[in-house]
CSV table of C-alpha atoms in Angstrom, one decimal:
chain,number,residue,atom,x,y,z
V,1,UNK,CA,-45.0,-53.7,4.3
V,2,UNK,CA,-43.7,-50.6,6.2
V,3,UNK,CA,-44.2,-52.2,9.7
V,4,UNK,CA,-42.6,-55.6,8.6
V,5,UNK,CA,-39.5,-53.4,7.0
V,6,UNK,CA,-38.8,-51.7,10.2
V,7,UNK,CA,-39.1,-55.0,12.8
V,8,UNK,CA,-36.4,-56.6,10.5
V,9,UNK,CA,-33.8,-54.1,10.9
V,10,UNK,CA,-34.9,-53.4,14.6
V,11,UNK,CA,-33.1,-57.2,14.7
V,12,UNK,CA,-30.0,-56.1,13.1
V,13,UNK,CA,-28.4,-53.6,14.8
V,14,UNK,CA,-25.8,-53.0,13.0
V,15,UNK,CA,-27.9,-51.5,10.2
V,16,UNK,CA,-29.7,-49.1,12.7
V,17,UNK,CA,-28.0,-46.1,11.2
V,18,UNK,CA,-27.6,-46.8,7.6
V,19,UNK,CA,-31.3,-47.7,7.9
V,20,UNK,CA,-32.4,-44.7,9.3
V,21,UNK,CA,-30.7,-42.2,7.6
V,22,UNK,CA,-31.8,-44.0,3.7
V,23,UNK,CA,-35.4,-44.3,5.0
V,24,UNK,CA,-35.5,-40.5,6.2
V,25,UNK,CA,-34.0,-39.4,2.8
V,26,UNK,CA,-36.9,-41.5,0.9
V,27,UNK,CA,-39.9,-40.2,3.2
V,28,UNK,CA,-38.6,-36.7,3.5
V,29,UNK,CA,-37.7,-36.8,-0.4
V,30,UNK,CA,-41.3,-37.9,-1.2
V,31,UNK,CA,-43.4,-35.4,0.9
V,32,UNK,CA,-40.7,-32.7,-0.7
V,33,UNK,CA,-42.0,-33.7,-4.3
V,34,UNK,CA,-45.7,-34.0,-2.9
V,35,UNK,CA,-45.1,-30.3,-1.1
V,36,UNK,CA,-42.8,-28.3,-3.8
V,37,UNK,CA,-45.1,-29.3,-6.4
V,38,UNK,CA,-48.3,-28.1,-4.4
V,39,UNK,CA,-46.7,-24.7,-3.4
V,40,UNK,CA,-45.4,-24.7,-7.2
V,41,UNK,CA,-49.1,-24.7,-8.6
V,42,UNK,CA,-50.1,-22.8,-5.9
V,43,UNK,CA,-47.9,-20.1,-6.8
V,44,UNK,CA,-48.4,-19.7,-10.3
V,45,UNK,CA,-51.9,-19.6,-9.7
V,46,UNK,CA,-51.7,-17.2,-7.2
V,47,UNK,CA,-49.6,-14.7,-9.4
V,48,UNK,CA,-52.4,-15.9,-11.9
V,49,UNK,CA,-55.7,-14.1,-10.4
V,50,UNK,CA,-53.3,-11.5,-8.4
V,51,UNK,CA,-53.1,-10.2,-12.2
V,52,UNK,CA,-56.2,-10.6,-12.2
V,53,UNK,CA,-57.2,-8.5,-9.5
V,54,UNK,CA,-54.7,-6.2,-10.6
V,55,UNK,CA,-56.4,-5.8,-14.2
V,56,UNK,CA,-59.9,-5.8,-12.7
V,57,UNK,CA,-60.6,-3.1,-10.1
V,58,UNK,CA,-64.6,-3.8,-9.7
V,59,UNK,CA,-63.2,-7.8,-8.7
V,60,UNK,CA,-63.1,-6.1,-5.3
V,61,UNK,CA,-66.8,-5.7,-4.7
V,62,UNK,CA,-67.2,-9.5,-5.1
V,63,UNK,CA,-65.1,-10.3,-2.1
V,64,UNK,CA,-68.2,-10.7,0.4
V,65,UNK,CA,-69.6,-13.5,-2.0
V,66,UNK,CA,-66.6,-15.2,-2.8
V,67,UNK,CA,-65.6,-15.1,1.5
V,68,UNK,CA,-69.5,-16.5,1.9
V,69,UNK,CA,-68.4,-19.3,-0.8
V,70,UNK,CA,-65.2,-20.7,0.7
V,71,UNK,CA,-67.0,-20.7,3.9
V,72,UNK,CA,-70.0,-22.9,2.8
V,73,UNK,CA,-67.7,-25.1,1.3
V,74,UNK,CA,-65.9,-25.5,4.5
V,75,UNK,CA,-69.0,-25.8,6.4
V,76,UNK,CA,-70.3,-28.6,3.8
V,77,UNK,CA,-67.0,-30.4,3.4
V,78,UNK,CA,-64.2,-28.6,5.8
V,79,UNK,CA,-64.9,-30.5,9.0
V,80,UNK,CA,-61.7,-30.1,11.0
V,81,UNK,CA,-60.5,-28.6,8.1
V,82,UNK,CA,-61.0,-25.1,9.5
V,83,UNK,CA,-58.8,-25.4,12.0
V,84,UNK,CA,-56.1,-24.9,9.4
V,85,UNK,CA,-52.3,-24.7,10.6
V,86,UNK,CA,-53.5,-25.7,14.3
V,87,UNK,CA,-54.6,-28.9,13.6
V,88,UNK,CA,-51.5,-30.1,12.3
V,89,UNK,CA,-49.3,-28.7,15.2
V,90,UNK,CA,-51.9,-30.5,17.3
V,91,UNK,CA,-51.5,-34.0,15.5
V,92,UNK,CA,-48.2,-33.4,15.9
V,93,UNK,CA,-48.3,-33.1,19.5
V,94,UNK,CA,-50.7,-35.7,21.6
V,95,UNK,CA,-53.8,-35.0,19.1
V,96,UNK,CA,-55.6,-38.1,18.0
V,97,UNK,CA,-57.5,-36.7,14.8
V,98,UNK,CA,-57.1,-37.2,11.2
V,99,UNK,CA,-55.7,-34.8,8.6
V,100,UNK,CA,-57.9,-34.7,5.9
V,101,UNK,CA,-56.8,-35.0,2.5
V,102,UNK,CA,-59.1,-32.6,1.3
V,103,UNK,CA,-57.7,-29.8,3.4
V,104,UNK,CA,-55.3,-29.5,0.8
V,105,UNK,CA,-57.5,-28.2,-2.5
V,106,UNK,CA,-59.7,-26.7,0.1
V,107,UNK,CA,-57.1,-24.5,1.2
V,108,UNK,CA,-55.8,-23.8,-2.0
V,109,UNK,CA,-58.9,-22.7,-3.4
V,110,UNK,CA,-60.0,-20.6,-0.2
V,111,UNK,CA,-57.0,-19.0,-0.8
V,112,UNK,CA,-57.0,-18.2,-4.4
V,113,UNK,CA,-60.2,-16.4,-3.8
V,114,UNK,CA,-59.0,-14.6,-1.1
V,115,UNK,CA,-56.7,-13.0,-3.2
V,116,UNK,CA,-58.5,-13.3,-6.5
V,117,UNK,CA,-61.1,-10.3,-4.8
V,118,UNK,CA,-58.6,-8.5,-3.0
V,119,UNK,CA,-58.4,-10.0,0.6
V,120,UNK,CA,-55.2,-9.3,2.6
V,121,UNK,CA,-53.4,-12.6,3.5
V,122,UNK,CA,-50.4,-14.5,2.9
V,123,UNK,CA,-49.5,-17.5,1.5
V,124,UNK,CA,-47.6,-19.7,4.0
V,125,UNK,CA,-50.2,-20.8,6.0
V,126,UNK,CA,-51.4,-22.5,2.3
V,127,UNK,CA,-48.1,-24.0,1.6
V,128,UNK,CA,-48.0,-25.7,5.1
V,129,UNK,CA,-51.7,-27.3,5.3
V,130,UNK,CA,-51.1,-28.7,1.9
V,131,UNK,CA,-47.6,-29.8,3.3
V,132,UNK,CA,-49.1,-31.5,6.4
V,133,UNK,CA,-52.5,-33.4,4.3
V,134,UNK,CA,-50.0,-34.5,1.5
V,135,UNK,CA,-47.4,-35.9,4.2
V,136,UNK,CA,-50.3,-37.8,6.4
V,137,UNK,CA,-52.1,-38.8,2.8
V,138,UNK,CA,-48.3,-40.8,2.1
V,139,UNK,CA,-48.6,-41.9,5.8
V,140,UNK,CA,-51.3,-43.6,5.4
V,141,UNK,CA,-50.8,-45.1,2.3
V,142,UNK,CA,-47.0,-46.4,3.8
V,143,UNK,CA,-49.0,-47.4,7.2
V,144,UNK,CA,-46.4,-45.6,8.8
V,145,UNK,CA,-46.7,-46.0,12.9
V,146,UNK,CA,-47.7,-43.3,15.2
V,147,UNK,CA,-44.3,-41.8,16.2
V,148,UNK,CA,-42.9,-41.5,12.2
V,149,UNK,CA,-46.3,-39.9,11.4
V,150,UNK,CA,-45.3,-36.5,13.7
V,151,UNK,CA,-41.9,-36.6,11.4
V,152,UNK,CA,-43.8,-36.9,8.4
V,153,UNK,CA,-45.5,-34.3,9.5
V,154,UNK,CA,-43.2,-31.9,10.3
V,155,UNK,CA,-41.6,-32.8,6.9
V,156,UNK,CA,-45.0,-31.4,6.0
V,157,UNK,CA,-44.2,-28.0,7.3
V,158,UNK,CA,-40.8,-27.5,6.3
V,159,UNK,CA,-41.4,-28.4,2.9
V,160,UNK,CA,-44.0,-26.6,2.5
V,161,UNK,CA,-42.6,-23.5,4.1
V,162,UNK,CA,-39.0,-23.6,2.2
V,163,UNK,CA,-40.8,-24.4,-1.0
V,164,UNK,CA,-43.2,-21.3,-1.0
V,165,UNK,CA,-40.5,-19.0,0.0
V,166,UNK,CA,-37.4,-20.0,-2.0
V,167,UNK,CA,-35.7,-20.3,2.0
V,168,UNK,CA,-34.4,-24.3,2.5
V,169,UNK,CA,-32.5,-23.7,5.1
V,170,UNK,CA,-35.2,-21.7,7.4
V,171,UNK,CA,-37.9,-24.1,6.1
V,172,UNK,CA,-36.0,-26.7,7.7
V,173,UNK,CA,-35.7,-25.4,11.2
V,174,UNK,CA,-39.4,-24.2,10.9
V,175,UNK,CA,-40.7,-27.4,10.8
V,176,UNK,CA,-38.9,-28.1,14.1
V,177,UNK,CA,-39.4,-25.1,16.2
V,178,UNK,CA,-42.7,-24.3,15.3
V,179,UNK,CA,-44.0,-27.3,17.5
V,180,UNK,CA,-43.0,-26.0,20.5
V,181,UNK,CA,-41.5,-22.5,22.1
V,182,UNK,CA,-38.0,-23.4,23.4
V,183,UNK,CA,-38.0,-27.0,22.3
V,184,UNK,CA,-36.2,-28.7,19.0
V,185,UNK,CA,-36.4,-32.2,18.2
V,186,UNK,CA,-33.2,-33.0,16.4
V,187,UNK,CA,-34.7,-36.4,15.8
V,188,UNK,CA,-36.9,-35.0,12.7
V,189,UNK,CA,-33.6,-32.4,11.8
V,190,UNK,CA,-32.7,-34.7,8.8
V,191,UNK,CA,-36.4,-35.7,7.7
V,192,UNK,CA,-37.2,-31.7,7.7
V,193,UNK,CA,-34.2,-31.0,6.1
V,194,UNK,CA,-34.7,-33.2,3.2
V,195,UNK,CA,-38.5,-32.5,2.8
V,196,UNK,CA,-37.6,-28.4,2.7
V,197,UNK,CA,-34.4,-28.8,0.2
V,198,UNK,CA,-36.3,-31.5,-2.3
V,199,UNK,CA,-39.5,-29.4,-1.8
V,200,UNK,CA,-37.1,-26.2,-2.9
V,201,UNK,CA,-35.5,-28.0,-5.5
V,202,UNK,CA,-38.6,-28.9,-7.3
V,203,UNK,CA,-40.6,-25.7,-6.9
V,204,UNK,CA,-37.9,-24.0,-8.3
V,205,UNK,CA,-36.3,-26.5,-11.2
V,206,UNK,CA,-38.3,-28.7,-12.1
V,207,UNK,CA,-41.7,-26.3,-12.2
V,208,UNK,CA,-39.7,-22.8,-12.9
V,209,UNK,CA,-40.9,-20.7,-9.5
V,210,UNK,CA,-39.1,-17.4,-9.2
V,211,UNK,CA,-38.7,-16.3,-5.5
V,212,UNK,CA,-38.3,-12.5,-4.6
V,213,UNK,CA,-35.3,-11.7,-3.1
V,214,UNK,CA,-34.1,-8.4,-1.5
V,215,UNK,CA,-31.1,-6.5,-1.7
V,216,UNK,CA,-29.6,-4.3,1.4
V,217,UNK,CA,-26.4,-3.0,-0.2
V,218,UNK,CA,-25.1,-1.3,2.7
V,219,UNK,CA,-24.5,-2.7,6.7
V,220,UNK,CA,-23.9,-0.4,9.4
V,221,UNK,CA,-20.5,-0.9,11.7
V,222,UNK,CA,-20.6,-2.7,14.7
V,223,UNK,CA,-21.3,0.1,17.1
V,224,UNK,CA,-22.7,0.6,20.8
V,225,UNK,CA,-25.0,3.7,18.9
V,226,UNK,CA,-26.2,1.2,16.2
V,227,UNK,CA,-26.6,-1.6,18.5
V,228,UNK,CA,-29.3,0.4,21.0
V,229,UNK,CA,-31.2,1.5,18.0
V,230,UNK,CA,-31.6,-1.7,16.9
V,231,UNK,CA,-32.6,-3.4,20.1
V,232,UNK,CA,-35.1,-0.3,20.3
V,233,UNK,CA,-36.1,-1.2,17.1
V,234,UNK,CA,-36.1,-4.6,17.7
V,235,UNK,CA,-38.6,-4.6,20.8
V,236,UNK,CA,-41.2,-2.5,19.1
V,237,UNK,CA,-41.1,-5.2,16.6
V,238,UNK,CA,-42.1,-7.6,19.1
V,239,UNK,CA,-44.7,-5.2,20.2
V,240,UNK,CA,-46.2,-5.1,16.9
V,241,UNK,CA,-46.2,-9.0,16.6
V,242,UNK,CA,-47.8,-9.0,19.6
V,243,UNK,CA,-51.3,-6.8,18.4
V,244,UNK,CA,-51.5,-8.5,15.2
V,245,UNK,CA,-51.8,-12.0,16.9
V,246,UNK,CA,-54.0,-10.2,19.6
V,247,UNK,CA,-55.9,-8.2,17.3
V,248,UNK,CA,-56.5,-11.5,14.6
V,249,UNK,CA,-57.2,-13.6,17.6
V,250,UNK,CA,-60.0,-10.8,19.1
V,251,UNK,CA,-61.7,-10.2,15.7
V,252,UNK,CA,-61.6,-14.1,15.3
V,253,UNK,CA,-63.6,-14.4,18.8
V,254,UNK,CA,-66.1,-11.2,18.5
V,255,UNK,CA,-67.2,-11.9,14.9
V,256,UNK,CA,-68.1,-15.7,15.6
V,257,UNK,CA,-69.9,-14.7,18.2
V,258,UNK,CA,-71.9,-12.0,16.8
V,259,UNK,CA,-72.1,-13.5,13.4
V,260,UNK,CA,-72.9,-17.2,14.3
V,261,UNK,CA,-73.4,-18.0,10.3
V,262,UNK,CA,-70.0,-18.3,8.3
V,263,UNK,CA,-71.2,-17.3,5.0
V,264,UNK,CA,-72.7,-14.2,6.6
V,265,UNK,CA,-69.7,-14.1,8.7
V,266,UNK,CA,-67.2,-13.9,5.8
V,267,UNK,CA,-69.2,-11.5,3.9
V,268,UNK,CA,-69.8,-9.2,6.2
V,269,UNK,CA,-66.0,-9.5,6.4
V,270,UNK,CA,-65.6,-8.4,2.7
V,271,UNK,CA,-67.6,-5.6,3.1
V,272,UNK,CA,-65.5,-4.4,5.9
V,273,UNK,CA,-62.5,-4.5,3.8
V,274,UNK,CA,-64.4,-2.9,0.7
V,275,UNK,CA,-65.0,0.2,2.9
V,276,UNK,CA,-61.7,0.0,4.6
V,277,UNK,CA,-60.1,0.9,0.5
V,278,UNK,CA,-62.3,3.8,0.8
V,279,UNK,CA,-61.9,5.4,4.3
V,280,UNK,CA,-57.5,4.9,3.3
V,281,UNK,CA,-57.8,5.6,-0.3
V,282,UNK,CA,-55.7,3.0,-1.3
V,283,UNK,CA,-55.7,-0.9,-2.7
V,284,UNK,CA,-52.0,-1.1,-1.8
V,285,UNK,CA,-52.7,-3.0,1.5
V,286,UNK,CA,-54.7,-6.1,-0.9
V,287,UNK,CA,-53.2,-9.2,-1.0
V,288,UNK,CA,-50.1,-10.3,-0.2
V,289,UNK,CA,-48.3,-6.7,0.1
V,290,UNK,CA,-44.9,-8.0,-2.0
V,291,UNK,CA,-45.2,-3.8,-3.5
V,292,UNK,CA,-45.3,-2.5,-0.3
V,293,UNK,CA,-42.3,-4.8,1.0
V,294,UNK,CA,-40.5,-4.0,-2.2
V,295,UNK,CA,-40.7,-0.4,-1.4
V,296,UNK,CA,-39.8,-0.3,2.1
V,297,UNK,CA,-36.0,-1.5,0.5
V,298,UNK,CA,-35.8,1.3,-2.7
V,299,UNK,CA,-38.0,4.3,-1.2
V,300,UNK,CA,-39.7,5.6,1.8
V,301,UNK,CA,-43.4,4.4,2.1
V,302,UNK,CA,-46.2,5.6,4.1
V,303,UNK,CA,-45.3,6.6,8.1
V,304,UNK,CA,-48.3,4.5,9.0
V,305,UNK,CA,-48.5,2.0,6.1
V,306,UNK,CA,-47.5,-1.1,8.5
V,307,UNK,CA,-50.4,-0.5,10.6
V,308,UNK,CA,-52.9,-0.2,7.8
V,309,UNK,CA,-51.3,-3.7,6.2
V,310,UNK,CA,-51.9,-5.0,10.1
V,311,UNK,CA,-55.4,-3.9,10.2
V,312,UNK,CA,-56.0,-5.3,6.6
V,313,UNK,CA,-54.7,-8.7,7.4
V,314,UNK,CA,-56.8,-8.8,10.9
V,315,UNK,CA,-59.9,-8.5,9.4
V,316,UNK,CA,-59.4,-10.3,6.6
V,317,UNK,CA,-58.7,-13.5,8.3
V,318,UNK,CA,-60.4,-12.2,11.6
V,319,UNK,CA,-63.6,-12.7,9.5
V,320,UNK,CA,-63.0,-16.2,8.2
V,321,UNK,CA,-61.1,-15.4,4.6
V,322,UNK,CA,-58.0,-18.4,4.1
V,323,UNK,CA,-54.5,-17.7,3.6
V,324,UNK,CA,-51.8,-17.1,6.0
V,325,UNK,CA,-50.1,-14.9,7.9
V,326,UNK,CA,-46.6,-14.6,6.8
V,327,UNK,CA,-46.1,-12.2,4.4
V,328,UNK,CA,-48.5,-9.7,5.8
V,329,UNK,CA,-46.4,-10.1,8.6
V,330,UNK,CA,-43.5,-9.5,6.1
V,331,UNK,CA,-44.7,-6.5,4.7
V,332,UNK,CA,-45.6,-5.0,8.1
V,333,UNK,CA,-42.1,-5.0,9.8
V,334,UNK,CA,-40.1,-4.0,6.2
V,335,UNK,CA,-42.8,-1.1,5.9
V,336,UNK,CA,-42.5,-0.3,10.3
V,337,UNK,CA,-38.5,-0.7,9.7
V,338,UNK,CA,-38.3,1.5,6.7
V,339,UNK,CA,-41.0,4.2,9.0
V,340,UNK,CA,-38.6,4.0,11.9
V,341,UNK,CA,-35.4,4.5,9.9
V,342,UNK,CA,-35.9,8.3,9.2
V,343,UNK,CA,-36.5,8.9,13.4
V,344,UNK,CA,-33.6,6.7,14.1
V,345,UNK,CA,-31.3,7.5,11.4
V,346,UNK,CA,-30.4,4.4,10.2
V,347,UNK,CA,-30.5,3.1,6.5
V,348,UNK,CA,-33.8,2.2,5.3
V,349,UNK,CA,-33.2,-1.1,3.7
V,350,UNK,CA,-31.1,-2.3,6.7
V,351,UNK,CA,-33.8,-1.5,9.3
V,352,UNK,CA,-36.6,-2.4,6.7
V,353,UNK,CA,-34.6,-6.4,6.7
V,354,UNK,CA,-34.8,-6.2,10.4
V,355,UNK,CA,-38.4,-5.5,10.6
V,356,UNK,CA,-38.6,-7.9,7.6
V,357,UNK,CA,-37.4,-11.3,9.7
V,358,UNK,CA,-38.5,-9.6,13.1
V,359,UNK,CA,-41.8,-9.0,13.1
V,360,UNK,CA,-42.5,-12.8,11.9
V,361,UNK,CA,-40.3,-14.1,14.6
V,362,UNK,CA,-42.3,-11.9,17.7
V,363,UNK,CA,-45.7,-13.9,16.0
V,364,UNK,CA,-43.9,-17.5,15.4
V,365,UNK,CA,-42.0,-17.7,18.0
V,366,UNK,CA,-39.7,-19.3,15.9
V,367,UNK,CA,-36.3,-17.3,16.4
V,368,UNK,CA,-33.7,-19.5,14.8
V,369,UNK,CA,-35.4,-20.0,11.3
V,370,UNK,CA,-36.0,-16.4,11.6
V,371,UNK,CA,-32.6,-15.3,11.8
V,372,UNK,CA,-31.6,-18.2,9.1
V,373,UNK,CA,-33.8,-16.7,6.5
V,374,UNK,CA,-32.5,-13.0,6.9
V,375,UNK,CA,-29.1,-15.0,5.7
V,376,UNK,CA,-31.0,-16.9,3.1
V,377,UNK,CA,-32.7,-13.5,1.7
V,378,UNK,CA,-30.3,-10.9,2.5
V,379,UNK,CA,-27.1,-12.5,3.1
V,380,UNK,CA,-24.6,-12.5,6.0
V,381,UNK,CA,-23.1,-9.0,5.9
V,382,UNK,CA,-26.1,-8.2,9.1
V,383,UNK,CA,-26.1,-11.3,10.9
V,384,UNK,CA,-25.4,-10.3,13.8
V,385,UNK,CA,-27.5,-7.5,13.8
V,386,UNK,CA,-30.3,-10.1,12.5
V,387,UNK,CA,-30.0,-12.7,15.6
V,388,UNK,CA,-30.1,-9.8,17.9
V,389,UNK,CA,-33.6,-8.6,16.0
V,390,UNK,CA,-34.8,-12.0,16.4
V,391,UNK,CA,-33.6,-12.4,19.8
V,392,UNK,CA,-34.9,-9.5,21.4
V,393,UNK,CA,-38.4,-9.8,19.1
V,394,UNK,CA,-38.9,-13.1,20.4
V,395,UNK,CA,-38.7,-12.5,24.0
V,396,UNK,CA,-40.8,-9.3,23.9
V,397,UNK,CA,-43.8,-10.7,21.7
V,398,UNK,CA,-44.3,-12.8,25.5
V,399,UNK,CA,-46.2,-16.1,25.1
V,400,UNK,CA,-48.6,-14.6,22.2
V,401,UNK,CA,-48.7,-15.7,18.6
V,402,UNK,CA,-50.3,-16.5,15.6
V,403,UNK,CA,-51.0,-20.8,16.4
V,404,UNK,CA,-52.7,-20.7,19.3
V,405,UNK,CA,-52.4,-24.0,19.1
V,406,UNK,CA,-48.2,-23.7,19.6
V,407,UNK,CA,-47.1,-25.1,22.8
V,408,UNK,CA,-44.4,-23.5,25.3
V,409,UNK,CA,-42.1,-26.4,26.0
V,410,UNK,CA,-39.5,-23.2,28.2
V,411,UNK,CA,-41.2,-20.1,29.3
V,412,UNK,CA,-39.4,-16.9,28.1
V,413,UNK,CA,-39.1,-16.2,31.7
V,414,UNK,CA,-37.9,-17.9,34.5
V,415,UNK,CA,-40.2,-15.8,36.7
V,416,UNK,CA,-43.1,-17.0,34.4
V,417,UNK,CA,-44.3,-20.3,36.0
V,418,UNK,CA,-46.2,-22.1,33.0
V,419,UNK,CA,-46.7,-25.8,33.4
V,420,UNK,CA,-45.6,-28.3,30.8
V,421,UNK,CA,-48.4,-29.3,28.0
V,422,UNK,CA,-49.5,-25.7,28.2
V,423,UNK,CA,-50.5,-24.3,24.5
V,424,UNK,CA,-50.6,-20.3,23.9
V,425,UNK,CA,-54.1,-21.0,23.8
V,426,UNK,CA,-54.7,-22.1,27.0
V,427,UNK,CA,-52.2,-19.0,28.2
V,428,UNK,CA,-54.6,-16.7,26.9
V,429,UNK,CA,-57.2,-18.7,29.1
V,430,UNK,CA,-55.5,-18.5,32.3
V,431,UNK,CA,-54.6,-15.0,32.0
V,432,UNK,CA,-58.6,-14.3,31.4
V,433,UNK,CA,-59.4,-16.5,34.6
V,434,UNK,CA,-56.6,-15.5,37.4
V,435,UNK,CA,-58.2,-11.2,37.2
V,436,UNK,CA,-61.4,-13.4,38.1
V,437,UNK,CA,-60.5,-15.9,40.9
V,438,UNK,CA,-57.9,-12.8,42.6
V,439,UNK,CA,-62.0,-11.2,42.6
């Protein structure tokens, strides 16, 4: 019916436009409905065992069997499953697999244990795998053809992403620069758009989410003083980026190889955490980290607590536990912003927003929606100050991230030869070989 619809109006012209812009707004509106209600369920369940968690301190000790469980069930039933956010940037590129429906309550329920026994992840990484199953679920069903499908998929991701996170606007320009580093496909801008602002609509209205938002009273003058301390700022931001990619991606390799099982994988996983509350003394680097972000705006937290939350996060999802990256990375740049505040002098809360968008940008690679969701959370009194955190993030987090999977479209550097197709995966590859062939 789909493919019939679209050869008659390929014959008139004149309709062209009108055509494509109604068809866009009824796909995109439908995967928004499919997306904002998932991220609306997975929400409320989430805050659901988090109180949980919260209530029930000895939940904790049951993280290695519930890490063992989600992995056997992706092991049984997963297949390509595990590949998680990858796999959809890879179908949306010039991969020829399917996108499994089930990744969607797999993901959802991998998740809710994670967090249901105290793992440290986030939640975005959720929103957009059920996005992107739900979107190719309705693809199929419509028969839609090859080309639509990678806008239906990237509908996926922004309404998944600006559903979870209460952010339309970024969630829209997500879905389109996630793809690729340096390359947006204004094609997919109105499908994207439509998908993230029906997605936000419904999570919010129809189903009653409440999103977090923080409040920095107080922006600094323009000045050439404030400007170097944020670009300083800014670049160790990028640096930071850069060892929690590094650092996931490492414990990801090492502890497949030495723990070849999954089950045994992700347990042994749990018990690292377990004894990693007791070496810091401290369950306030569990979950999601929304406390920890919450204090880095209304008092000063721990000098070293963003490299604690980094560790955390690493090994949780180093050893196999779902969930996504996000707001770990969130809390880690409000709580390094809030650190470095007192030894710049700067205000906390400002530097702690900074850190907030920055830190997520060096590990995206995704600068524009970056620097649009500072405006969405935090409003426009720092914009400038925000695109210069993203800017300067972005280009010193190098050709590193959290989707290996992520292609460069531009290198970052002219002097940085990388040839077209390449992936950040395959970056990481070529580094590895060239110290070996120059032997």
């Amino acid at each position: 019916m789909y493919a019939h619809w679209q050869k008659w109006v390929e014959r008139r012209s004149d309709l062209a436009l009108w055509s494509t812009f109604i068809k866009w707004i009824v796909l995109g509106s439908v995967v928004g409905v499919l997306s904002g209600t998932a991220s609306a369920f997975f929400l409320k369940s989430l805050d659901k065992v988090t109180e949980l968690r919260m209530n029930h301190a000895w939940l904790l000790f049951l993280l290695p069997l519930g890490g063992a469980l989600v992995s056997y069930l992706y092991m049984r039933y997963g297949k390509n499953s595990s590949k998680g956010n990858n796999l959809i940037l890879e179908q949306i590129g010039d991969g020829n697999e399917t996108i499994p429906l089930r990744m969607a309550p797999l993901v959802l329920f991998g998740t809710l244990v994670t967090h249901l026994f105290g793992g440290s992840a986030g939640r975005e990484g959720t929103a957009v795998q059920m996005g992107g199953s739900l979107a190719e679920g309705f693809g199929k069903l419509i028969r839609i053809n090859p080309l639509d499908r990678k806008i239906l998929l990237m509908c996926g991701i922004s309404g998944g992403f600006g559903s979870i996170f209460g952010t339309p606007l970024a969630g829209t320009i997500f879905g389109l620069e996630v793809i690729a580093i340096g390359l947006i496909s204004h094609k997919a801008l109105l499908p994207c758009f439509t998908a993230s602002f029906v997605g936000d609509i419904v999570a919010t209205r129809v189903w009653g989410v409440k999103h977090i938002h923080y409040h920095v009273d107080v922006f600094p003058a323009l000045g050439a003083t404030v400007l170097l301390k944020v670009i300083l700022a800014s670049i160790l931001f990028g640096l930071a980026s850069i060892l929690f990619s590094e650092l996931t991606h490492y414990l990801k390799r090492t502890f497949t190889a030495l723990v070849t099982n999954p089950m045994l994988k992700s347990a042994l996983g749990g018990c690292i955490i377990i004894a990693l509350v007791y070496i810091v003394g401290s369950r306030d680097y569990l979950g999601l980290g929304i406390p920890l972000i919450q204090d880095s705006f209304t008092t000063d937290v721990a000098p070293f607590a963003f490299l604690w939350k980094l560790i955390f996060t690493s090994f949780t999802l180093g050893t196999g536990f779902q969930g996504g990256e996000v707001t770990p990375l969130f809390a880690i740049g409000a709580t390094m912003g809030n650190s470095l505040a007192g030894i710049l002098h700067l205000y906390a809360p400002f530097l702690a927003s900074l850190g907030f968008i920055a830190v997520f940008c060096g590990a995206t690679n995704t600068p524009i929606a970056c620097f649009i969701m500072g405006i969405e959370l935090f409003g426009s009194g720092g914009a400038v100050y925000m695109f210069i955190a993203c800017l300067v993030s972005f280009l010193f987090s190098g050709h590193t991230g959290i989707y290996t999977s992520q292609q460069i479209g531009i290198s970052k550097s002219q002097w940085i030869h990388i040839p077209e197709g390449t992936t950040l995966a395959t970056v990481k590859q070529r580094r590895k070989s060239k110290p070996e062939a120059d032997r």
